[in-house]
Amino acid sequence: MLTRREMLRQTQRAALVATTAPWWLVRHAHAARQNKLVVWNPAALAPQVDKLMQEQCYAYAKQAGIKDNEIDYSIIGSAQILPKLVASLEAGNPPDITRVGTANAQVYRAQGHLMDMTDLVTKMDKQAGGLFPASRESVMHGDKAYSVPQSVSPWPLVTRMDVLEDAKVEPPKTWEEFIEVCKKLQKPPKLTGFGPCLGLYSDTDNNVMNMIWSYGGKLVEADNKTVALNSKGTVAAVQLIADMYHKHKIIPKGATAWDNTGNNKAYQSRQVIFVLNPTSIYAHLADSDKDLYNNTGLLPIPAGPAGAVEELSTTEWVLFKQNPYPEVARGLVDYWMAPENLRVVIEEGDGRWGPPYKGMYDSDFWKRPTFKHWRGMLERGRQFPAPGKWDAASGEVVAVNVLARMVQKVLIENVEPEKAVEEAHNKVAEIYKRHNQS
């Protein structure tokens, strides 16, 4: 009897025949090309996913008549990818393809670096039940798409269910309950309650915004012009983080120096009970620590006075204009995003991401108890600028880590939350004014 992985791989092999990329164009380009297909794929933080995506790249190349030694495929650490991209763009030689978060895609689009991908996105929106609105909206500027949806993922409360169950403690429903549960169950320094990223990285901006929403705050109004960060809700959320860090001592002191992998490593090494993060942590544990994998919950986040809403992040493929053979790069992204191939990466990759297609959640994989809250989080989740939408301004806010710097001023420099929020608001307002004038 075939295993689930064997069945998925058979489906992927069948997709080789079904893929509708224009192979005659690819072969024509191959005959004339002098440069390699250059792919910079950021590490997925789950090694099995990195392996699957690389295998699919070379499977595409074989079908397209491209030799292995004509592909420059690199898996790049999450802390290194953005500096490398900045340097490559300044030098005029970026990769043909990379994968980025929406914030960076919007910045690169505004700078004029990205190819028009409207045709492929239109095709995707007709497959597998169509794209989730968040995925479609994240790649659009006006009526054109400048990147390609790769995944959509909520940020659940990743939870050590074994620690809670051993203590006969129910998952916390509010942030007040959360603090008390952390204080009761933690055993510092070996085990600390909460591991948010608090370094100058995008995970911090996302974690902070998630808590701001809980207290009624927001970045910008729905008009995408009126900056709204400076509010009682934002101040209350920043004060909550400060109290968790200084007063209640439920956050590791080193969290202010973490990059986007710091919270992953803390949870995977059993140093914290809770983190707010997409499922990279869970997927990594499938191969690295099966016991912890089986004892990890993906729960709704605690509520504040304004309720509980999970962060919803999208990731995109971007293709740079400098690419001399764009049809080759388009073919690879088309191949990766064919539902049959994406299902292999998502499900053999143990749910590292959620697919951007609405119709891909009908398999037994997504019916696992671990994912029982997933669809609800997808439906009610918000993206970083909500109620505004992603654009170059909100992309820059994340790219320069305005919210992370705001929180660090309070935690490290002992600036009062009201002042830190006011300064951050002014910085965001300057960014939005500049972009809205251009």
GROMACS .gro file of N, CA and C in nm, residues 8-63:
model
  168
    8LEU      N    1   0.178   1.140  -0.297
    8LEU     CA    2   0.201   1.278  -0.334
    8LEU      C    3   0.307   1.289  -0.443
    9ARG      N    4   0.412   1.207  -0.433
    9ARG     CA    5   0.518   1.212  -0.533
    9ARG      C    6   0.468   1.161  -0.668
   10GLN      N    7   0.379   1.060  -0.667
   10GLN     CA    8   0.322   1.014  -0.793
   10GLN      C    9   0.241   1.126  -0.859
   11THR      N   10   0.166   1.199  -0.777
   11THR     CA   11   0.089   1.312  -0.828
   11THR      C   12   0.181   1.418  -0.888
   12GLN      N   13   0.294   1.442  -0.822
   12GLN     CA   14   0.389   1.541  -0.874
   12GLN      C   15   0.445   1.497  -1.009
   13ARG      N   16   0.478   1.368  -1.023
   13ARG     CA   17   0.531   1.319  -1.151
   13ARG      C   18   0.428   1.335  -1.262
   14ALA      N   19   0.300   1.310  -1.228
   14ALA     CA   20   0.194   1.328  -1.327
   14ALA      C   21   0.183   1.474  -1.370
   15ALA      N   22   0.211   1.564  -1.275
   15ALA     CA   23   0.201   1.708  -1.306
   15ALA      C   24   0.305   1.752  -1.406
   16LEU      N   25   0.414   1.677  -1.421
   16LEU     CA   26   0.514   1.711  -1.521
   16LEU      C   27   0.453   1.718  -1.660
   17VAL      N   28   0.359   1.625  -1.685
   17VAL     CA   29   0.293   1.622  -1.815
   17VAL      C   30   0.186   1.730  -1.825
   18ALA      N   31   0.119   1.757  -1.710
   18ALA     CA   32   0.003   1.846  -1.712
   18ALA      C   33   0.039   1.994  -1.710
   19THR      N   34   0.159   2.029  -1.665
   19THR     CA   35   0.195   2.170  -1.652
   19THR      C   36   0.186   2.240  -1.786
   20THR      N   37   0.129   2.360  -1.783
   20THR     CA   38   0.100   2.429  -1.910
   20THR      C   39   0.198   2.540  -1.942
   21ALA      N   40   0.317   2.538  -1.882
   21ALA     CA   41   0.416   2.640  -1.914
   21ALA      C   42   0.455   2.631  -2.062
   22PRO      N   43   0.488   2.744  -2.126
   22PRO     CA   44   0.519   2.744  -2.270
   22PRO      C   45   0.658   2.686  -2.295
   23TRP      N   46   0.665   2.553  -2.308
   23TRP     CA   47   0.796   2.488  -2.314
   23TRP      C   48   0.874   2.524  -2.441
   24TRP      N   49   0.801   2.554  -2.549
   24TRP     CA   50   0.875   2.590  -2.670
   24TRP      C   51   0.951   2.721  -2.650
   25LEU      N   52   0.891   2.812  -2.571
   25LEU     CA   53   0.961   2.937  -2.541
   25LEU      C   54   1.082   2.911  -2.453
   26VAL      N   55   1.066   2.821  -2.356
   26VAL     CA   56   1.176   2.789  -2.266
   26VAL      C   57   1.292   2.729  -2.345
   27ARG      N   58   1.262   2.635  -2.432
   27ARG     CA   59   1.368   2.570  -2.509
   27ARG      C   60   1.434   2.670  -2.604
   28HIS      N   61   1.354   2.759  -2.659
   28HIS     CA   62   1.411   2.861  -2.747
   28HIS      C   63   1.509   2.949  -2.669
   29ALA      N   64   1.469   2.987  -2.547
   29ALA     CA   65   1.558   3.070  -2.465
   29ALA      C   66   1.683   2.992  -2.428
   30HIS      N   67   1.666   2.863  -2.399
   30HIS     CA   68   1.780   2.782  -2.360
   30HIS      C   69   1.884   2.777  -2.471
   31ALA      N   70   1.834   2.770  -2.595
   31ALA     CA   71   1.927   2.759  -2.706
   31ALA      C   72   2.015   2.883  -2.718
   32ALA      N   73   1.963   2.998  -2.675
   32ALA     CA   74   2.037   3.122  -2.691
   32ALA      C   75   2.101   3.173  -2.563
   33ARG      N   76   2.065   3.115  -2.449
   33ARG     CA   77   2.106   3.175  -2.321
   33ARG      C   78   2.256   3.158  -2.295
   34GLN      N   79   2.313   3.257  -2.231
   34GLN     CA   80   2.451   3.252  -2.188
   34GLN      C   81   2.461   3.251  -2.036
   35ASN      N   82   2.359   3.305  -1.970
   35ASN     CA   83   2.359   3.310  -1.824
   35ASN      C   84   2.278   3.196  -1.767
   36LYS      N   85   2.307   3.161  -1.642
   36LYS     CA   86   2.232   3.056  -1.573
   36LYS      C   87   2.098   3.112  -1.522
   37LEU      N   88   2.009   3.018  -1.493
   37LEU     CA   89   1.889   3.052  -1.416
   37LEU      C   90   1.933   3.066  -1.272
   38VAL      N   91   1.921   3.184  -1.217
   38VAL     CA   92   1.972   3.211  -1.081
   38VAL      C   93   1.854   3.220  -0.985
   39VAL      N   94   1.852   3.128  -0.888
   39VAL     CA   95   1.744   3.121  -0.790
   39VAL      C   96   1.803   3.137  -0.651
   40TRP      N   97   1.754   3.236  -0.578
   40TRP     CA   98   1.790   3.251  -0.437
   40TRP      C   99   1.666   3.218  -0.355
   41ASN      N  100   1.663   3.102  -0.296
   41ASN     CA  101   1.547   3.061  -0.219
   41ASN      C  102   1.580   3.071  -0.070
   42PRO      N  103   1.517   3.162   0.003
   42PRO     CA  104   1.546   3.172   0.146
   42PRO      C  105   1.515   3.041   0.219
   43ALA      N  106   1.597   3.006   0.315
   43ALA     CA  107   1.575   2.883   0.392
   43ALA      C  108   1.436   2.883   0.450
   44ALA      N  109   1.369   2.770   0.437
   44ALA     CA  110   1.232   2.757   0.486
   44ALA      C  111   1.225   2.731   0.635
   45LEU      N  112   1.340   2.714   0.700
   45LEU     CA  113   1.349   2.680   0.842
   45LEU      C  114   1.288   2.543   0.870
   46ALA      N  115   1.276   2.463   0.767
   46ALA     CA  116   1.233   2.324   0.775
   46ALA      C  117   1.307   2.252   0.663
   47PRO      N  118   1.416   2.181   0.693
   47PRO     CA  119   1.505   2.128   0.588
   47PRO      C  120   1.435   2.043   0.484
   48GLN      N  121   1.332   1.968   0.522
   48GLN     CA  122   1.264   1.884   0.424
   48GLN      C  123   1.197   1.968   0.316
   49VAL      N  124   1.154   2.089   0.352
   49VAL     CA  125   1.091   2.179   0.255
   49VAL      C  126   1.195   2.233   0.158
   50ASP      N  127   1.312   2.272   0.210
   50ASP     CA  128   1.420   2.317   0.122
   50ASP      C  129   1.453   2.209   0.019
   51LYS      N  130   1.460   2.086   0.063
   51LYS     CA  131   1.494   1.974  -0.026
   51LYS      C  132   1.388   1.956  -0.135
   52LEU      N  133   1.262   1.959  -0.095
   52LEU     CA  134   1.154   1.938  -0.191
   52LEU      C  135   1.150   2.048  -0.297
   53MET      N  136   1.169   2.172  -0.256
   53MET     CA  137   1.164   2.282  -0.352
   53MET      C  138   1.281   2.276  -0.449
   54GLN      N  139   1.397   2.237  -0.399
   54GLN     CA  140   1.512   2.224  -0.488
   54GLN      C  141   1.492   2.109  -0.587
   55GLU      N  142   1.439   1.998  -0.540
   55GLU     CA  143   1.409   1.886  -0.629
   55GLU      C  144   1.314   1.928  -0.740
   56GLN      N  145   1.212   2.006  -0.705
   56GLN     CA  146   1.116   2.050  -0.806
   56GLN      C  147   1.179   2.145  -0.906
   57CYS      N  148   1.271   2.229  -0.861
   57CYS     CA  149   1.340   2.319  -0.953
   57CYS      C  150   1.415   2.240  -1.059
   58TYR      N  151   1.486   2.136  -1.016
   58TYR     CA  152   1.564   2.058  -1.112
   58TYR      C  153   1.474   1.969  -1.197
   59ALA      N  154   1.358   1.928  -1.145
   59ALA     CA  155   1.262   1.854  -1.227
   59ALA      C  156   1.208   1.943  -1.337
   60TYR      N  157   1.177   2.067  -1.303
   60TYR     CA  158   1.135   2.163  -1.405
   60TYR      C  159   1.243   2.182  -1.511
   61ALA      N  160   1.368   2.199  -1.466
   61ALA     CA  161   1.477   2.224  -1.559
   61ALA      C  162   1.495   2.107  -1.656
   62LYS      N  163   1.482   1.986  -1.605
   62LYS     CA  164   1.497   1.868  -1.691
   62LYS      C  165   1.390   1.867  -1.798
   63GLN      N  166   1.267   1.899  -1.759
   63GLN     CA  167   1.159   1.902  -1.857
   63GLN      C  168   1.179   2.014  -1.959
   0.00000   0.00000   0.00000
